[in-house]
Short mmCIF file of C-alpha atoms and ligand atoms in Angstrom, two decimals:
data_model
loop_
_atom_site.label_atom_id
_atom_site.label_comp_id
_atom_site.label_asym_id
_atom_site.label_seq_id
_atom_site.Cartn_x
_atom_site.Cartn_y
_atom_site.Cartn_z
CA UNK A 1 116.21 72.93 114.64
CA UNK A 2 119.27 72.45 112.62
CA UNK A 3 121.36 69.42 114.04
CA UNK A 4 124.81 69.98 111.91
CA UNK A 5 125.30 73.99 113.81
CA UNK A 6 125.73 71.88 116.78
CA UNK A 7 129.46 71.14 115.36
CA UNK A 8 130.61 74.80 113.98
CA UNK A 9 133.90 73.46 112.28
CA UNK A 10 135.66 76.59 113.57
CA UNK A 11 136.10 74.53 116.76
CA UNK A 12 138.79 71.94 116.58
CA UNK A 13 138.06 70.66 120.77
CA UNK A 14 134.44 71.23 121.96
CA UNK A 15 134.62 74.35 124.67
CA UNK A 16 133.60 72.52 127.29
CA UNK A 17 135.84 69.61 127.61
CA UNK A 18 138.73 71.75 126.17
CA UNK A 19 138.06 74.53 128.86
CA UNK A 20 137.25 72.17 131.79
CA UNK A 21 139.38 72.71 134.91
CA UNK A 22 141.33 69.37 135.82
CA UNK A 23 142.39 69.63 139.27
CA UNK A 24 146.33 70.68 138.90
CA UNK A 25 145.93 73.18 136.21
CA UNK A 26 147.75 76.17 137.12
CA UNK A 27 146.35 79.38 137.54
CA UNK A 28 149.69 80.91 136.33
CA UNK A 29 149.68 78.78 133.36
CA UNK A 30 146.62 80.15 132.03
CA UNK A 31 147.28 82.48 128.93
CA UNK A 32 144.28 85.26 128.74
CA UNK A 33 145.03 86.11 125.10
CA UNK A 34 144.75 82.33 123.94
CA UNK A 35 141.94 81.09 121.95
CA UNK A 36 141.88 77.60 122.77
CA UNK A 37 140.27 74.82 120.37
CA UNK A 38 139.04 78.03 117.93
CA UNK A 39 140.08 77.75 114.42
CA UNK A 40 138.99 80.60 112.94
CA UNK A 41 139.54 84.06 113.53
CA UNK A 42 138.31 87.35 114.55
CA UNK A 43 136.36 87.93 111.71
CA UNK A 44 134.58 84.63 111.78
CA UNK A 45 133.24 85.79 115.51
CA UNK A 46 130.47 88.20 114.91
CA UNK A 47 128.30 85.37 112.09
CA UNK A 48 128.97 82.55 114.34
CA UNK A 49 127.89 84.06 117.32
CA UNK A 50 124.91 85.28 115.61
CA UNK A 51 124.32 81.22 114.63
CA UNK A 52 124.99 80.14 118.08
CA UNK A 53 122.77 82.53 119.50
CA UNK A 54 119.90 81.12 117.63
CA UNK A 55 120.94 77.54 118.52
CA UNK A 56 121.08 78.55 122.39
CA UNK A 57 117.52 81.04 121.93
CA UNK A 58 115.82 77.57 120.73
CA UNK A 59 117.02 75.55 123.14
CA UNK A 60 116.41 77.96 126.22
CA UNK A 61 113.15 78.62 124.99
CA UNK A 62 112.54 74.16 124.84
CA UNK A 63 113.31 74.40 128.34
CA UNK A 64 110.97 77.18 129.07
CA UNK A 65 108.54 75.57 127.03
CA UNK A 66 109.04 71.90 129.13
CA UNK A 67 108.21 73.98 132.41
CA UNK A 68 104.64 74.98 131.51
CA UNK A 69 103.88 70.89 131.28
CA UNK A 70 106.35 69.18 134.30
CA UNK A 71 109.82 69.18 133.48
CA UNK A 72 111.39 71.57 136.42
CA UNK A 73 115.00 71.32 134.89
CA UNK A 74 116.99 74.64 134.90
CA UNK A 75 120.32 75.77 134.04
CA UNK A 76 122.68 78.33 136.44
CA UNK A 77 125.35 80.18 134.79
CA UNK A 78 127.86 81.33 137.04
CA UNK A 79 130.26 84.15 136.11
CA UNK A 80 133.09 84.73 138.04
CA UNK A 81 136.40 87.22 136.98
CA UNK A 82 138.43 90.14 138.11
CA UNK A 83 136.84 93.75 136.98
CA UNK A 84 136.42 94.48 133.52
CA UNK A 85 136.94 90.24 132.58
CA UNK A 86 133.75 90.72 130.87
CA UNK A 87 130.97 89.34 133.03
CA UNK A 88 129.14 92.55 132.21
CA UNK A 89 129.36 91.71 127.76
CA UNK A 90 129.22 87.75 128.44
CA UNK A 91 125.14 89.10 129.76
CA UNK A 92 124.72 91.25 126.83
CA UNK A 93 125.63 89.46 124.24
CA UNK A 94 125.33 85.87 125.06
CA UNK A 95 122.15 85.80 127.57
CA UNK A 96 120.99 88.99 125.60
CA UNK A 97 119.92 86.65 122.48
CA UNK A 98 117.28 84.79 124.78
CA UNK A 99 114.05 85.38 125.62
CA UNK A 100 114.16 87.49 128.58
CA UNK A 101 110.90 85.76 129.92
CA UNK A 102 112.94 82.63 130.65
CA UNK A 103 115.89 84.54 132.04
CA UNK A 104 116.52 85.01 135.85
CA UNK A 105 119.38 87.22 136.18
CA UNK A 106 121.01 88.27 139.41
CA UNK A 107 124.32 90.15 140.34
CA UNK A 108 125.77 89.95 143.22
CA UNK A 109 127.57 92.90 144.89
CA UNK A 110 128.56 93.90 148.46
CA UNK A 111 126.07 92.37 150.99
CA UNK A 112 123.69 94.56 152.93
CA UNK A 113 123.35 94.56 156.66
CA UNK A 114 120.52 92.30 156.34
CA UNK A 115 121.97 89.59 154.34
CA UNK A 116 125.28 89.66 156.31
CA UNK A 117 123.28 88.79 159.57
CA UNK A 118 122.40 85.25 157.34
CA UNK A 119 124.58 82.43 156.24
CA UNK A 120 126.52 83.33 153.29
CA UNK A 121 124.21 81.27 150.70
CA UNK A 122 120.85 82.87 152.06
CA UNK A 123 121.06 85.25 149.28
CA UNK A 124 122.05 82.48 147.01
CA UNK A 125 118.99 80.44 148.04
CA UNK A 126 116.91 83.47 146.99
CA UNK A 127 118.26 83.80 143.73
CA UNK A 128 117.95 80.21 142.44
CA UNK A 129 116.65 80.28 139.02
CA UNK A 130 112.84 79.01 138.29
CA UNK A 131 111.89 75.36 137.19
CA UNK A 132 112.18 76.16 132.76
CA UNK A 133 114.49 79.06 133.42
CA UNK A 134 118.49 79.98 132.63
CA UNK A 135 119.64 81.48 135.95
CA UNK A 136 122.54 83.89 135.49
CA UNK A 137 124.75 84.75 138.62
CA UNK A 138 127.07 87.46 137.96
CA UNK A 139 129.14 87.27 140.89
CA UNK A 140 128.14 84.53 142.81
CA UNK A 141 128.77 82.76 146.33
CA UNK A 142 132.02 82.71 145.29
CA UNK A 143 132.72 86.06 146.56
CA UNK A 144 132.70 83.98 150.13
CA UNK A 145 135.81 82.59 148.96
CA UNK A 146 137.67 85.23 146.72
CA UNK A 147 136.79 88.97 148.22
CA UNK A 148 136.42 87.82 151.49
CA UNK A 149 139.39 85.87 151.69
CA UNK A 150 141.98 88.47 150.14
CA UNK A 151 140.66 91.31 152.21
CA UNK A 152 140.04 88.94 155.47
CA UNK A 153 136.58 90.12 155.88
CA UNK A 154 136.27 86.99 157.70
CA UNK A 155 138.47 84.81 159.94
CA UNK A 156 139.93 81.94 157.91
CA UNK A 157 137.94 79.93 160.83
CA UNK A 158 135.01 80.92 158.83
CA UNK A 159 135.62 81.24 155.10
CA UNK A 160 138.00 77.79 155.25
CA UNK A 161 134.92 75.82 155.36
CA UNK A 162 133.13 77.37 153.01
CA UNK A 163 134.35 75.48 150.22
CA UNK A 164 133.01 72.32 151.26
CA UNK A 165 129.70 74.03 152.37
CA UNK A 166 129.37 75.27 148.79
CA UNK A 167 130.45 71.90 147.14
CA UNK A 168 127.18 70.10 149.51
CA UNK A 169 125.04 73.02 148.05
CA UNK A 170 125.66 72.70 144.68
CA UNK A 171 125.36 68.75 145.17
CA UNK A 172 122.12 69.72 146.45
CA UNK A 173 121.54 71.82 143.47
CA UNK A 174 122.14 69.49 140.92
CA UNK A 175 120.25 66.45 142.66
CA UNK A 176 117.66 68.87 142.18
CA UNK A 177 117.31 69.64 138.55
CA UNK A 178 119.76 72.40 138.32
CA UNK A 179 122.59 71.93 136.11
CA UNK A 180 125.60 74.60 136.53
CA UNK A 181 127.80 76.09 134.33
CA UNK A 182 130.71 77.54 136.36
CA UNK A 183 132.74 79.81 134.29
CA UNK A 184 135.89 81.41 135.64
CA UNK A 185 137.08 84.52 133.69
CA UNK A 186 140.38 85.70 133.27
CA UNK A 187 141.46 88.83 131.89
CA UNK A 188 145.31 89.83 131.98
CA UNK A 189 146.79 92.57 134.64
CA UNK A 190 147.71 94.64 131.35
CA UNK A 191 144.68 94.08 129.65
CA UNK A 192 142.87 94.92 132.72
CA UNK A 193 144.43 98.33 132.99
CA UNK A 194 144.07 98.99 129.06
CA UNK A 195 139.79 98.81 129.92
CA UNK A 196 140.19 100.63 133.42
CA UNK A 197 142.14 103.03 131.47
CA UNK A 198 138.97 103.39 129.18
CA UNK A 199 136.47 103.67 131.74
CA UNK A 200 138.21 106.81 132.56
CA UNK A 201 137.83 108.47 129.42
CA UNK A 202 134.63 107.54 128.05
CA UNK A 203 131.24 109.35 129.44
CA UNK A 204 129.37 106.45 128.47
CA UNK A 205 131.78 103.82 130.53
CA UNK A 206 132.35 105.95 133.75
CA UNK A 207 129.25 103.88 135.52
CA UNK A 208 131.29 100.84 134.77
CA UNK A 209 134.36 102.67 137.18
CA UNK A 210 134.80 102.25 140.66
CA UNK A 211 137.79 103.36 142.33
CA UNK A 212 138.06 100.46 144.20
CA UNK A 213 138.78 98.34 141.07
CA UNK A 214 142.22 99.99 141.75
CA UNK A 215 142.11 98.36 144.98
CA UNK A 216 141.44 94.92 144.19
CA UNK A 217 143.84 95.47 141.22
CA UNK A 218 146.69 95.65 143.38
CA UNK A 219 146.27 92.77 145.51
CA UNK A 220 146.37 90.64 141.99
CA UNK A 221 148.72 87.94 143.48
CA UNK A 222 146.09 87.12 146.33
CA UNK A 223 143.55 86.79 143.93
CA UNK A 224 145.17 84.55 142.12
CA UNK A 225 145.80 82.65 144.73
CA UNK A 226 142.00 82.74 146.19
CA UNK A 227 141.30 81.76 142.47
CA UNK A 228 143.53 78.50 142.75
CA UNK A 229 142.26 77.53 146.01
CA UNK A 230 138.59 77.99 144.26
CA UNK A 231 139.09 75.74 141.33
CA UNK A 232 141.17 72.99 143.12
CA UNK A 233 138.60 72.14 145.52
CA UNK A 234 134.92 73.39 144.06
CA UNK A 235 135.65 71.82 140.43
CA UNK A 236 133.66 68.81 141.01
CA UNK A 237 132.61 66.32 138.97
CA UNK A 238 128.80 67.48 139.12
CA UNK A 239 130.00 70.59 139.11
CA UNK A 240 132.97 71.56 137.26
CA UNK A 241 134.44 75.03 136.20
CA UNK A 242 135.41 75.94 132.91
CA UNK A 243 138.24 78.68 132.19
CA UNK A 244 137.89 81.07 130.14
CA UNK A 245 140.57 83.29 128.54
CA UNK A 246 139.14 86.28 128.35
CA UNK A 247 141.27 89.31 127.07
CA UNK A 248 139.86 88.60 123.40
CA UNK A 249 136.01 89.31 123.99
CA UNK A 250 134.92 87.76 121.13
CA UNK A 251 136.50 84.53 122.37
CA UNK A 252 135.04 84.28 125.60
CA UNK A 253 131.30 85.38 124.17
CA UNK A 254 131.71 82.04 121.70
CA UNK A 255 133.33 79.82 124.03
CA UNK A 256 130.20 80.68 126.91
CA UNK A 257 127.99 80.15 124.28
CA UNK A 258 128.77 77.20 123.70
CA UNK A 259 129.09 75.98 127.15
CA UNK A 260 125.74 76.98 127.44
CA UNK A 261 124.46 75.21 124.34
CA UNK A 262 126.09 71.96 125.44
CA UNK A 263 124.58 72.03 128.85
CA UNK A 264 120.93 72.30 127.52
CA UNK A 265 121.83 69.69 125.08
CA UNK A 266 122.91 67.44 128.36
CA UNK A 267 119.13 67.36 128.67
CA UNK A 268 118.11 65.54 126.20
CA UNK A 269 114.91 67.79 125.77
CA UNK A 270 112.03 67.21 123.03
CA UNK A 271 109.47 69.82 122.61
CA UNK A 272 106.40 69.02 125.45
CA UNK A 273 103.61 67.11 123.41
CA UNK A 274 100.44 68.45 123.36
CA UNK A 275 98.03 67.47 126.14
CA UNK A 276 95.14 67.94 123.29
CA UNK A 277 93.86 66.24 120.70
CA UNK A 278 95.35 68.38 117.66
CA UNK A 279 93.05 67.21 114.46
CA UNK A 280 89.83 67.81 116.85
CA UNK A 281 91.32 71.10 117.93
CA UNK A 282 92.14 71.63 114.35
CA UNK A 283 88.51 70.74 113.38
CA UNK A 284 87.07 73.02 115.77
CA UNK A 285 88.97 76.07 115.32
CA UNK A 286 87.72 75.65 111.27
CA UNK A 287 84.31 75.63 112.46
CA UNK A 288 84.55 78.86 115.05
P1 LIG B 1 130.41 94.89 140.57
O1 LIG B 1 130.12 93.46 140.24
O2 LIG B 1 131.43 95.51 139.70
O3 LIG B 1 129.15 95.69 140.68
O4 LIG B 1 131.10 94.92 142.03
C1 LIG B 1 130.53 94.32 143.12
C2 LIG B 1 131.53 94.32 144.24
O5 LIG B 1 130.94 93.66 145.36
C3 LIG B 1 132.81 93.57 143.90
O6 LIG B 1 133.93 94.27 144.36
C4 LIG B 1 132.64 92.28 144.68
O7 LIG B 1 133.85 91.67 145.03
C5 LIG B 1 131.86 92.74 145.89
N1 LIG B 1 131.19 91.61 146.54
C6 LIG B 1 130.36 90.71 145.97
N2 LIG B 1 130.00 89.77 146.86
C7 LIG B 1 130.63 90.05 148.01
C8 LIG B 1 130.67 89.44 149.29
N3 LIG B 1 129.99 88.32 149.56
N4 LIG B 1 131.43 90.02 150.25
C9 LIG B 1 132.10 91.16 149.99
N5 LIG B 1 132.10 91.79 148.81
C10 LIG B 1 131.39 91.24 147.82
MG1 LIG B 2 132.95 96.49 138.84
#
């Protein structure tokens, strides 16, 4: 494993104290075309991801590799963004590069009848990633507090506390073993229409287009505001979110990466020793 990839001297600030939410940032003061703490440029994007993808394969599949002894440790990525932010590319290209065995990927849409009639984090529970796996929520629990608040599917009686409720759970969570990377993805209203506009005319993207994107789209300000509310009061210390510019893909891809990277690196891992004796094993195998 090579230590010196783990500082890529395209990055001036490391992603994931750069990116970290402090509570007071401004959801209006974030700039979706910036590139913050990355030095390079475009060009530099497609070699280093292909680096970092390594680095963050090797690591993911150390933790894997630590579950089949005792270490129950996982990792939950949580994407949250408007349409077309990029959730969809950050799994391609960033999860894509691991193993898929150690990979427990969910996406959360619209609820069914059934899991409405439960508390809003029964389908969470469910979905918790395996002891030695990366979990991947695309959409999340959030959608308790961002849909469902803009559109009042709920009273505000019942989505107000929510936000506590999900800062206990992911307490919970990480007590547990789970670490989370909240990432919080935003992609510009123009921007936005430039890849809705491309959905449209591209065969190959019209699975990707829903007409209610058009919808959600126009109630913008709300969201933003649902967003604000989100990241002042869920950005916890145990749990913090990271934003993400994200209307230069290549950006985001790195800077997820590397969130990634770092939080496998928070646990200190060393591959499992074996629970044989390797020169007898060794010995035998030469004889069989
Ligand atoms: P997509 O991720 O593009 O497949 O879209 C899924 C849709 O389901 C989005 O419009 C989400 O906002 C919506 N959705 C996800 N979770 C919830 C929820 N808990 N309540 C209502 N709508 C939701
Ligand atoms: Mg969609």
């Amino acid at each position: 494993m090579s230590e010196p990839l783990d500082l890529p001297s395209l990055w001036s600030h490391e992603p994931h104290s750069l990116l970290r939410f402090t509570p007071g940032d401004l959801v209006a003061d974030i700039d979706p075309d910036a590139t913050p703490g990355f030095r390079g440029v475009k060009s530099d994007a497609p070699t280093l991801q292909e680096e970092r993808n390594v680095r963050f394969a090797e690591l993911q599949e150390m933790l894997y590799a630590r579950s089949r002894v005792d270490d129950t440790r996982s990792v939950l990525l949580v994407l949250q963004g408007m349409d077309t932010a990029g959730k969809g590319g950050i799994v391609k290209h960033v999860v894509g590069g691991c193993n898929p065995q150690g990979v427990d990927y969910f996406n959360f849409g619209k609820p069914t009848p059934e899991e409405l009639s439960h508390h809003f984090l029964w389908r969470i529970r469910k979905a918790l990633p395996r002891p030695g796996h990366i979990g991947v929520f695309d959409r999340s629990h959030y959608e308790d507090v961002l849909i469902v608040r803009v559109h009042n599917l709920v009273p505000p009686a019942v989505w107000e506390p929510r936000y506590d409720e999900i800062n206990a759970f992911e307490r919970e969570l990480v007590e547990s073993g789970t670490s989370l990377v909240k990432v919080a993805m935003f992609v510009s209203l123009d921007e936005q229409k430039k890849r809705l506009a491309e959905r449209l005319e591209r065969p190959d993207k019209y699975w990707k287009y829903n007409p209610g994107d058009i919808d959600e789209r126009l109630k913008w300000p709300l969201y933003q505001e649902a967003y604000q509310a989100m990241l002042d009061r869920t950005s916890t210390e145990y749990a913090p979110w990271h934003v993400v510019p994200c209307n230069r893909k290549w950006y985001s891809r790195l800077a997820v990466t590397e969130l990634m990277i770092e939080a496998l690196k928070q646990l200190n891992m060393s591959w499992p020793p074996p629970d044989f004796d390797v020169e007898a094993e060794k010995k035998r195998l030469k004889k069989a």
